[in-house]
Short mmCIF file of C-alpha atoms in Angstrom, two decimals:
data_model
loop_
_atom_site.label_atom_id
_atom_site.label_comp_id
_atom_site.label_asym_id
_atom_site.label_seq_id
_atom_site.Cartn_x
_atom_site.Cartn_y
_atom_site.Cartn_z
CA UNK A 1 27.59 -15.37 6.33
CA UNK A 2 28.15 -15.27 9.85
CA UNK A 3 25.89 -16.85 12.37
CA UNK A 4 25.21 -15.27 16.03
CA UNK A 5 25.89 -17.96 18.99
CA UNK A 6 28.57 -20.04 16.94
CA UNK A 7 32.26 -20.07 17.05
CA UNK A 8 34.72 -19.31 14.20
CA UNK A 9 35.18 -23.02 12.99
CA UNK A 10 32.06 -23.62 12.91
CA UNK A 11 31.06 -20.61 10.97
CA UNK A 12 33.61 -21.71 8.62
CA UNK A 13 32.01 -24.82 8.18
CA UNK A 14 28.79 -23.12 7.26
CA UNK A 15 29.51 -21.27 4.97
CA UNK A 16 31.39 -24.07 2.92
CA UNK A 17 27.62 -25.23 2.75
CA UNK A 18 25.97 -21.90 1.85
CA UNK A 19 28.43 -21.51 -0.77
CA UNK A 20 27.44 -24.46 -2.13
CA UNK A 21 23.64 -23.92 -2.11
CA UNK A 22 24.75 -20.60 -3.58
CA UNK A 23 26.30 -22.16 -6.77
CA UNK A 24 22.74 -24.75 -6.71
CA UNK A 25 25.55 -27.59 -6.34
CA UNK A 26 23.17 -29.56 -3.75
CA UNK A 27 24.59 -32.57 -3.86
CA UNK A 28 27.69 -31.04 -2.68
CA UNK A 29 25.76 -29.52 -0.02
CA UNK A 30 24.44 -32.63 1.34
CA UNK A 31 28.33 -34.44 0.86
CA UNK A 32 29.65 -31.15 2.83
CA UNK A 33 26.69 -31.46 5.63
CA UNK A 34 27.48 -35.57 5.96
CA UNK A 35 30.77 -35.11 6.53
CA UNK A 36 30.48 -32.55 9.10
CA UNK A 37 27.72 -34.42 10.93
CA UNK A 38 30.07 -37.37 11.03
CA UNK A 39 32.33 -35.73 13.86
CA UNK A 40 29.74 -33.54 15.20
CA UNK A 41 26.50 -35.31 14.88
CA UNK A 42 24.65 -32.73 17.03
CA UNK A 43 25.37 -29.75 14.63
CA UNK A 44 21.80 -28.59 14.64
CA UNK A 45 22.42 -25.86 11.53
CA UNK A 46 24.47 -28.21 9.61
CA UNK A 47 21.33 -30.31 9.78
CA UNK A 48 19.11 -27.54 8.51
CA UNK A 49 20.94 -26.98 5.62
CA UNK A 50 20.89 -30.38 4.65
CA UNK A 51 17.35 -30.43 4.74
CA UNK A 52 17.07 -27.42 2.49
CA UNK A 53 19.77 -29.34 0.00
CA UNK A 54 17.89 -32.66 0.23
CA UNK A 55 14.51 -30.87 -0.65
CA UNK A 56 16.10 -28.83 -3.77
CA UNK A 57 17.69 -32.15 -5.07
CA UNK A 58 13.72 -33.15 -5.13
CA UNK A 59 14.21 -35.71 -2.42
CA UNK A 60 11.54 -34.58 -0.68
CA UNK A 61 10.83 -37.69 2.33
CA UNK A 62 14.58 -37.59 3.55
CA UNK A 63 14.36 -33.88 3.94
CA UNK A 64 11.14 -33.67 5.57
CA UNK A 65 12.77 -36.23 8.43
CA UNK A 66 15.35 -34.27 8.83
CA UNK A 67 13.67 -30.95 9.36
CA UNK A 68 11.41 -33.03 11.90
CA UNK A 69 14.40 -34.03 13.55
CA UNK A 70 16.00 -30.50 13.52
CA UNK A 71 12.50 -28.72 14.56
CA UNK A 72 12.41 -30.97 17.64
CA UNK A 73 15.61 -29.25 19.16
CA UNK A 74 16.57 -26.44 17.36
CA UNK A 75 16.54 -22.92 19.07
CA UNK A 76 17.03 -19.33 18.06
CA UNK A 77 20.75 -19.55 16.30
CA UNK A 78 20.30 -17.73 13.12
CA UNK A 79 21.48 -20.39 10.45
CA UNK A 80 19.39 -22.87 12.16
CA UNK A 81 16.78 -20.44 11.74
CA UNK A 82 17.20 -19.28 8.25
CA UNK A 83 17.67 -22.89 6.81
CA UNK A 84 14.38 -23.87 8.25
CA UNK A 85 12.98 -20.63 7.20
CA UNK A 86 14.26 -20.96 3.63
CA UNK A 87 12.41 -24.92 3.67
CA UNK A 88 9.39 -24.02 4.75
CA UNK A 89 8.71 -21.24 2.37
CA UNK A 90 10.42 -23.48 -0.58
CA UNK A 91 8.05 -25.99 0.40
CA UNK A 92 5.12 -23.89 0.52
CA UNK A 93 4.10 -24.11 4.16
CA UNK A 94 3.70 -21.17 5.57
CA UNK A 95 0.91 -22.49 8.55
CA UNK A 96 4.53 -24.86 9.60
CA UNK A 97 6.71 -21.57 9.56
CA UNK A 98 4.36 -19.81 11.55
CA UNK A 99 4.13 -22.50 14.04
CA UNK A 100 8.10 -22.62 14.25
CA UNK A 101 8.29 -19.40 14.45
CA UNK A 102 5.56 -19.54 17.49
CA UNK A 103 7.45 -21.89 18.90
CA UNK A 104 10.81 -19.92 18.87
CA UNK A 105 9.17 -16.83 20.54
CA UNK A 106 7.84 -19.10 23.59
CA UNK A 107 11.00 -20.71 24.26
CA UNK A 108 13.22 -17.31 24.62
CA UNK A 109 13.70 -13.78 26.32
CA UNK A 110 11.28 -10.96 23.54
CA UNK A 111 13.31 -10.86 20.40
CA UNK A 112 12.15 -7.93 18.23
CA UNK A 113 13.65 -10.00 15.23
CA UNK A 114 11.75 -13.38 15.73
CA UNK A 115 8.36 -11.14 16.68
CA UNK A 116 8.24 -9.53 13.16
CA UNK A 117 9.32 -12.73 11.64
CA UNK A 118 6.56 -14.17 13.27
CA UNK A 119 4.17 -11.08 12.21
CA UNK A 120 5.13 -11.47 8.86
CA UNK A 121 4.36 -15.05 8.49
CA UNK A 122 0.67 -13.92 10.16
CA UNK A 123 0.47 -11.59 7.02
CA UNK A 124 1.24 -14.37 4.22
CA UNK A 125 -1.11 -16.71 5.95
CA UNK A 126 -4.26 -13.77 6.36
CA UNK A 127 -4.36 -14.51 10.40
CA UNK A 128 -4.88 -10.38 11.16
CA UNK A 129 -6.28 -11.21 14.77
CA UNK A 130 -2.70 -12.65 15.57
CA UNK A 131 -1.03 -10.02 13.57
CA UNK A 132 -2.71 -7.79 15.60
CA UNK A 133 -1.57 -9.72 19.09
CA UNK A 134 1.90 -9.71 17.56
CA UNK A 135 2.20 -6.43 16.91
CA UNK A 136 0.92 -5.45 20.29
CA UNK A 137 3.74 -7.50 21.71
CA UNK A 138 6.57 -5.75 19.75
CA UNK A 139 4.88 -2.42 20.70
CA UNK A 140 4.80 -3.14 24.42
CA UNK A 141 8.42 -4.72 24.39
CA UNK A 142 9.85 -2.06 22.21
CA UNK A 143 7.71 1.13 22.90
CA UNK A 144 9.60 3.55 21.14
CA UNK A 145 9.11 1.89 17.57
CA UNK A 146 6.12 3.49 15.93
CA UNK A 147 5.32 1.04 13.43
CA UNK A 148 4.84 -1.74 15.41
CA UNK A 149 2.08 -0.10 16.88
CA UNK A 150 0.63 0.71 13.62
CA UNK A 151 1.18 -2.71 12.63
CA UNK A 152 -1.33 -3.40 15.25
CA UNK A 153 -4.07 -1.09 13.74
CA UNK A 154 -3.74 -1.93 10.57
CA UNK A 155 -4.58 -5.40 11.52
CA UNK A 156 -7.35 -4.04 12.99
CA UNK A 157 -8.61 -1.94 10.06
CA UNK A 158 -7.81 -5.83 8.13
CA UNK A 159 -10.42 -7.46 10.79
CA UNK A 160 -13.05 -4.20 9.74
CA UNK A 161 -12.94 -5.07 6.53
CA UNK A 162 -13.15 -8.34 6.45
CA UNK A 163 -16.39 -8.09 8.59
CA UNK A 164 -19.94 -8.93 7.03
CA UNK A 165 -21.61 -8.19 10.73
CA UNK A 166 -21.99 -5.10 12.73
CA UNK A 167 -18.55 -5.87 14.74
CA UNK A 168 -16.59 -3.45 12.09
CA UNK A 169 -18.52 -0.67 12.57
CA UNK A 170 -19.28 -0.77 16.42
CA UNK A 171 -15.87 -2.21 17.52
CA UNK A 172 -13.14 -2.90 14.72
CA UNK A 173 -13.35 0.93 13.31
CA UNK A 174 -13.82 2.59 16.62
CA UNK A 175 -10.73 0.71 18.16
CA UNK A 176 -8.38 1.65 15.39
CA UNK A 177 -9.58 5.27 15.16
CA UNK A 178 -9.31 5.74 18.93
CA UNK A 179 -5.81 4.17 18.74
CA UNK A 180 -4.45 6.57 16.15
CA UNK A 181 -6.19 9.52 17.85
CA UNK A 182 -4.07 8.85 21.25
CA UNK A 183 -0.72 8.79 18.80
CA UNK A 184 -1.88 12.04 17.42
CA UNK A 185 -3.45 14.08 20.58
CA UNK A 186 0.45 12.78 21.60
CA UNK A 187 2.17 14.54 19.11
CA UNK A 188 3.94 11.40 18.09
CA UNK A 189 2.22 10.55 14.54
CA UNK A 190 6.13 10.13 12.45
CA UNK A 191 5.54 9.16 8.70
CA UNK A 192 2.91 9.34 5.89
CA UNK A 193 1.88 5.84 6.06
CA UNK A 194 0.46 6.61 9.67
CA UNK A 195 -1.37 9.41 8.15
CA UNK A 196 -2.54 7.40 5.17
CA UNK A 197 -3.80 4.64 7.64
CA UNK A 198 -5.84 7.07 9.75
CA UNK A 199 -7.30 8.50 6.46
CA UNK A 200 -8.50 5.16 5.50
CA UNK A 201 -10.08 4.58 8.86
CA UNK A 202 -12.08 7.57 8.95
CA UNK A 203 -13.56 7.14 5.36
CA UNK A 204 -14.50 3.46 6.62
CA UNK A 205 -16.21 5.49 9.48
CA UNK A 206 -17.60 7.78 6.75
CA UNK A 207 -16.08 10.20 8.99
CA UNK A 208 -15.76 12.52 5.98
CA UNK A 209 -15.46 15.97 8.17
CA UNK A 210 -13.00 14.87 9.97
CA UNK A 211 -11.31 13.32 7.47
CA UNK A 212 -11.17 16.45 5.13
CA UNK A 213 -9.59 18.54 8.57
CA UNK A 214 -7.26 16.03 8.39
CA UNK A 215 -6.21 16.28 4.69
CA UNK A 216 -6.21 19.96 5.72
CA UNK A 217 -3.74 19.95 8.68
CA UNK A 218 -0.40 19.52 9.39
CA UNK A 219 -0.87 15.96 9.03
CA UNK A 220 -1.51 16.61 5.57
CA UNK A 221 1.68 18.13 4.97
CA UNK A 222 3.65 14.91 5.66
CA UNK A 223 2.36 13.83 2.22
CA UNK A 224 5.04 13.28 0.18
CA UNK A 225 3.33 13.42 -3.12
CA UNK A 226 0.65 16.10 -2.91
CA UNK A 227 -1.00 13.74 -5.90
CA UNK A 228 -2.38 11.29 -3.47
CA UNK A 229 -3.20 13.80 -0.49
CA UNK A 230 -5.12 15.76 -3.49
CA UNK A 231 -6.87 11.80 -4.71
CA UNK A 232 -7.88 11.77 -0.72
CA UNK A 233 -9.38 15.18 -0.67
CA UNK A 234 -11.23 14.14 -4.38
CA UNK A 235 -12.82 11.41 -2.41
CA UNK A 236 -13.97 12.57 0.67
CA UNK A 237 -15.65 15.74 -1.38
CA UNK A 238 -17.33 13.26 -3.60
CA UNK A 239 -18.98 11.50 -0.49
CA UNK A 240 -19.86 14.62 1.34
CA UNK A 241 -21.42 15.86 -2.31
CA UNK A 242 -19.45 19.48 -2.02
CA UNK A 243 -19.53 19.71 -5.84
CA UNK A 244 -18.58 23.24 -5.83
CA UNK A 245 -15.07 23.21 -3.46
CA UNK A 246 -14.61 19.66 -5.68
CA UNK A 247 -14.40 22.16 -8.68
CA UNK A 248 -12.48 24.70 -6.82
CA UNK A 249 -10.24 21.83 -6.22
CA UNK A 250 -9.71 20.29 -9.93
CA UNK A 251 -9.11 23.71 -11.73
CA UNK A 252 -6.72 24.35 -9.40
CA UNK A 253 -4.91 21.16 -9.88
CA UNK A 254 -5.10 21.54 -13.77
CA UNK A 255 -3.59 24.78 -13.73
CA UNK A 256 -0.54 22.81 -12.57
CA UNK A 257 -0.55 20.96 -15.59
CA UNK A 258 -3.65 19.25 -17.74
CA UNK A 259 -1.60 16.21 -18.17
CA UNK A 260 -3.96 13.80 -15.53
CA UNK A 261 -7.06 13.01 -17.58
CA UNK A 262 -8.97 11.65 -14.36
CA UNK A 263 -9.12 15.54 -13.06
CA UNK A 264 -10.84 16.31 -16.20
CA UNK A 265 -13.13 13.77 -16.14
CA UNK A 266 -14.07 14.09 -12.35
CA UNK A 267 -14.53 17.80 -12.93
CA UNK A 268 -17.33 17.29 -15.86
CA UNK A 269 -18.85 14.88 -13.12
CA UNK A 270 -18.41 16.91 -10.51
CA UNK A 271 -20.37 19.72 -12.56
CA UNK A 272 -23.25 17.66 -14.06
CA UNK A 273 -23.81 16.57 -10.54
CA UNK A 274 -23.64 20.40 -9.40
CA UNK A 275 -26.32 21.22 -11.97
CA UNK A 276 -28.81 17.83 -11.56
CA UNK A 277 -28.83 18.89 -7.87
CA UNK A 278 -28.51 22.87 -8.10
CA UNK A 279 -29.03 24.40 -11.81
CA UNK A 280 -26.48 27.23 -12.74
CA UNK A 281 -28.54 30.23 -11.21
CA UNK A 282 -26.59 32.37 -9.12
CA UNK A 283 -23.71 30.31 -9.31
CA UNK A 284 -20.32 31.17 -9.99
CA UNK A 285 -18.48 31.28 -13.48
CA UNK A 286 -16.54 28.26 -12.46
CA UNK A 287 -19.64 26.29 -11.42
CA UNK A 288 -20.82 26.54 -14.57
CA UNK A 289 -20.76 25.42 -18.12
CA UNK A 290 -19.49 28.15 -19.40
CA UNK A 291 -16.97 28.50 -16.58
CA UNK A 292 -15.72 24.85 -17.88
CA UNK A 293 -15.91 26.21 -21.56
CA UNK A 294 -13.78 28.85 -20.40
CA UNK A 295 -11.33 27.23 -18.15
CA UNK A 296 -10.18 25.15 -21.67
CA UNK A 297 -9.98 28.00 -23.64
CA UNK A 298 -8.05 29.77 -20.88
CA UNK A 299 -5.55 26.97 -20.76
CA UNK A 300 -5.70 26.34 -23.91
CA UNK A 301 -3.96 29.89 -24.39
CA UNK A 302 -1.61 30.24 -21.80
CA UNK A 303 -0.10 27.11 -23.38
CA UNK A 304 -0.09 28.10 -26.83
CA UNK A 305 2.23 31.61 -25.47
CA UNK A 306 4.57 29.64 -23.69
CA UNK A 307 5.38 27.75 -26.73
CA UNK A 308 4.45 24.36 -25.20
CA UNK A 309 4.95 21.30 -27.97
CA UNK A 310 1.48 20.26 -29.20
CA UNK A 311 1.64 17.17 -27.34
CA UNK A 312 1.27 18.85 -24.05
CA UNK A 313 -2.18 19.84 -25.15
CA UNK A 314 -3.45 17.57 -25.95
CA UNK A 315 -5.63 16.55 -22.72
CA UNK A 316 -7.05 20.01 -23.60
CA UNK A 317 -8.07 18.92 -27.09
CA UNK A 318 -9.85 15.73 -25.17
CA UNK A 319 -11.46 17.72 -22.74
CA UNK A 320 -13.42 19.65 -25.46
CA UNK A 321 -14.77 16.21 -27.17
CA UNK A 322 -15.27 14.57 -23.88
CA UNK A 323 -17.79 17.81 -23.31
CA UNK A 324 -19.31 17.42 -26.34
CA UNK A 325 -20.18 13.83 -25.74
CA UNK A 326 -22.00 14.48 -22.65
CA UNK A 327 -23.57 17.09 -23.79
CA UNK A 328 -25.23 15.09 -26.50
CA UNK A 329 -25.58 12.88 -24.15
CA UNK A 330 -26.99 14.52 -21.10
CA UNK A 331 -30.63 16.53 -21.07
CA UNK A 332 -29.27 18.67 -17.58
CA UNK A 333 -26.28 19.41 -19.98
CA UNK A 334 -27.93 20.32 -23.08
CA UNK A 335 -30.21 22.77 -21.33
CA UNK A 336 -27.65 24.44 -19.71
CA UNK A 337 -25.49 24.68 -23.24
CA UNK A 338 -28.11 26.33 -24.93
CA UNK A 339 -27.13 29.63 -24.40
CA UNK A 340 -23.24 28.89 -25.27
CA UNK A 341 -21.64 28.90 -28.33
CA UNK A 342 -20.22 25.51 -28.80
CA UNK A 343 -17.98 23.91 -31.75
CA UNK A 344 -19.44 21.12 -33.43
CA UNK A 345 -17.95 17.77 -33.04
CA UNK A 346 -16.84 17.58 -36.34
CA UNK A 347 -14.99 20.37 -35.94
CA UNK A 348 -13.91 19.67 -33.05
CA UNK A 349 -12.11 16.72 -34.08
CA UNK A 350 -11.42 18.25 -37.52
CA UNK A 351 -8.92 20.22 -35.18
CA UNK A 352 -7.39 17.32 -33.34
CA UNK A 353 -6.91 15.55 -36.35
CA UNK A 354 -4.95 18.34 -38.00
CA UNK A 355 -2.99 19.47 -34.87
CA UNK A 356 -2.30 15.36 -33.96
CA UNK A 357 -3.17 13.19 -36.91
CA UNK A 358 0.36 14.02 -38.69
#
């Protein structure tokens, strides 16, 4: 493993020791580290990694003086670095890593390298206000890195949400919203985490209009998986109460495929919700129950001539106990059923026991 700052022999003499750390031959480590200390007793990363071997041999004391005494001098060299790195989270002290790493970014020129170490020692230890500064710092010293700034309002969406008080609402939420909307009004949103982020601001904000143009813009499209952009659009309907497009939605997702059973089960909610608040009258087939009776049937058929295997049906076979239940279980349901013809539930299962129980 090469080491920036060092010369050829010395790297040599490094990696003797990593080699041995490698193999968990410690003791070797520490023999290796002595004897190079003996001619150069200022070798600040042979030091390290004798701290690191003197802590894995479980002698805990002599290792913690020596990482004192390397701490007190050591600088930016990367094996010096990664030995006290490796230490600190070996011995469980990440508030002492962060502080190094503090320390480190004070003493030298802006290294993008030790900033997101340091950021990423602010995540393990939940400090988001100085994840936040830190990420602001890699964004203004390299500007043309995208998720550095992002960095920065996701620690800012972290503050929001850990807030009891009013602050999340009236300054948290605003700030990070207003942040992404300056990357977007720039043109310069780049990947579907960005997108994902702003999402989740805006349904903190309950900003659910805007957060459904969103889902449908080009933003949108940078979804990867349409699943998840489709779970975003689920929610934000459900909060805004638009049972009807929420239907729209789900049959046209289960004429992909009836495999997910949450789509099933969010459409009978969807609908009972549609008729507690609405009734049936004047409605749409689909926004009713008999458009739901239908819409299994209808699958139900267009399977069975394509020839799919049983088991690919059997969501559909679900859905039509799953409707039964509620409808013995609902009054708004029952009413509205009246009218239908509707299978019993024993034969309803009678039928999934014969087409599955084999």
């Amino acid at each position: 493993m090469a080491s920036r700052g060092l010369s050829d022999a010395q790297e040599r003499k490094l990696r003797s020791i990593y080699e041995a750390l490698d193999n968990n031959t410690n003791k070797k480590a520490v023999q290796l580290a002595d004897k190079i200390l003996k001619k150069q007793k200022e070798f600040v990363s042979v030091k390290g990694l004798k701290g690191l071997a003197l802590f894995r041999m479980g002698r805990r004391d002599e290792a913690a003086v020596v990482i004192k005494e390397v701490r007190s001098v050591a600088d930016a060299e990367e094996a010096t670095v990664q030995a006290l790195t490796l230490y600190y989270k070996e011995s469980s002290q990440p508030d002492e890593l962060c502080s190094f790493y503090e320390n480190l970014v004070k003493k030298g020129p802006p290294s993008e390298e030790l900033l997101a170490q340091l950021f990423m020692c602010y995540v393990r230890v939940g400090n988001v206000k100085k994840q936040q500064q830190t990420a602001m710092s890699l964004h203004k010293f390299f500007p043309s890195k995208n998720p550095y700034y992002f960095w920065a309002v996701m620690s800012i969406y972290l503050q929001a949400c850990a807030d009891s008080g009013r602050l999340a609402a009236t300054f948290f939420l605003p700030l990070a919203e207003r942040m992404v909307e300056k990357i977007v009004d720039e043109e310069k949103i780049e990947a579907e985490a960005e997108v994902r982020l702003y999402l989740m601001i805006l349904l903190k904000l309950e900003s659910y209009e805007k957060a459904l143009g969103v889902v449908h813009t080009k933003l949108g499209n940078m979804f990867h998986s349409r699943d998840e952009l489709v779970m975003f659009e689920i929610q934000i309907l459900q909060h805004m109460a638009r049972w009807k497009e929420l239907i729209s939605l789900y049959r046209t997702e289960l004429n992909k495929g009836p495999e997910n059973w949450s789509f099933w089960t969010g459409y009978m909610d969807a609908l009972a919700e549609l008729l507690a608040s609405e009734g049936s009258a004047g409605c749409a087939v689909e926004h009713t129950l008999h458009g739901l009776q239908l819409f299994i049937e209808d699958l139900h058929e267009s399977l069975n001539d394509v020839n799919q295997p049983p088991a690919k049906s059997r969501n559909l076979h679900l859905a039509r106990l799953e409707l039964i239940k509620r409808l013995l279980a609902s009054d708004v349901l029952k009413a509205e059923s009246k009218s239908l013809t509707i299978p019993t539930l024993l034969e309803t299962l009678t039928t999934y026991v014969e087409v599955f129980g084999g």
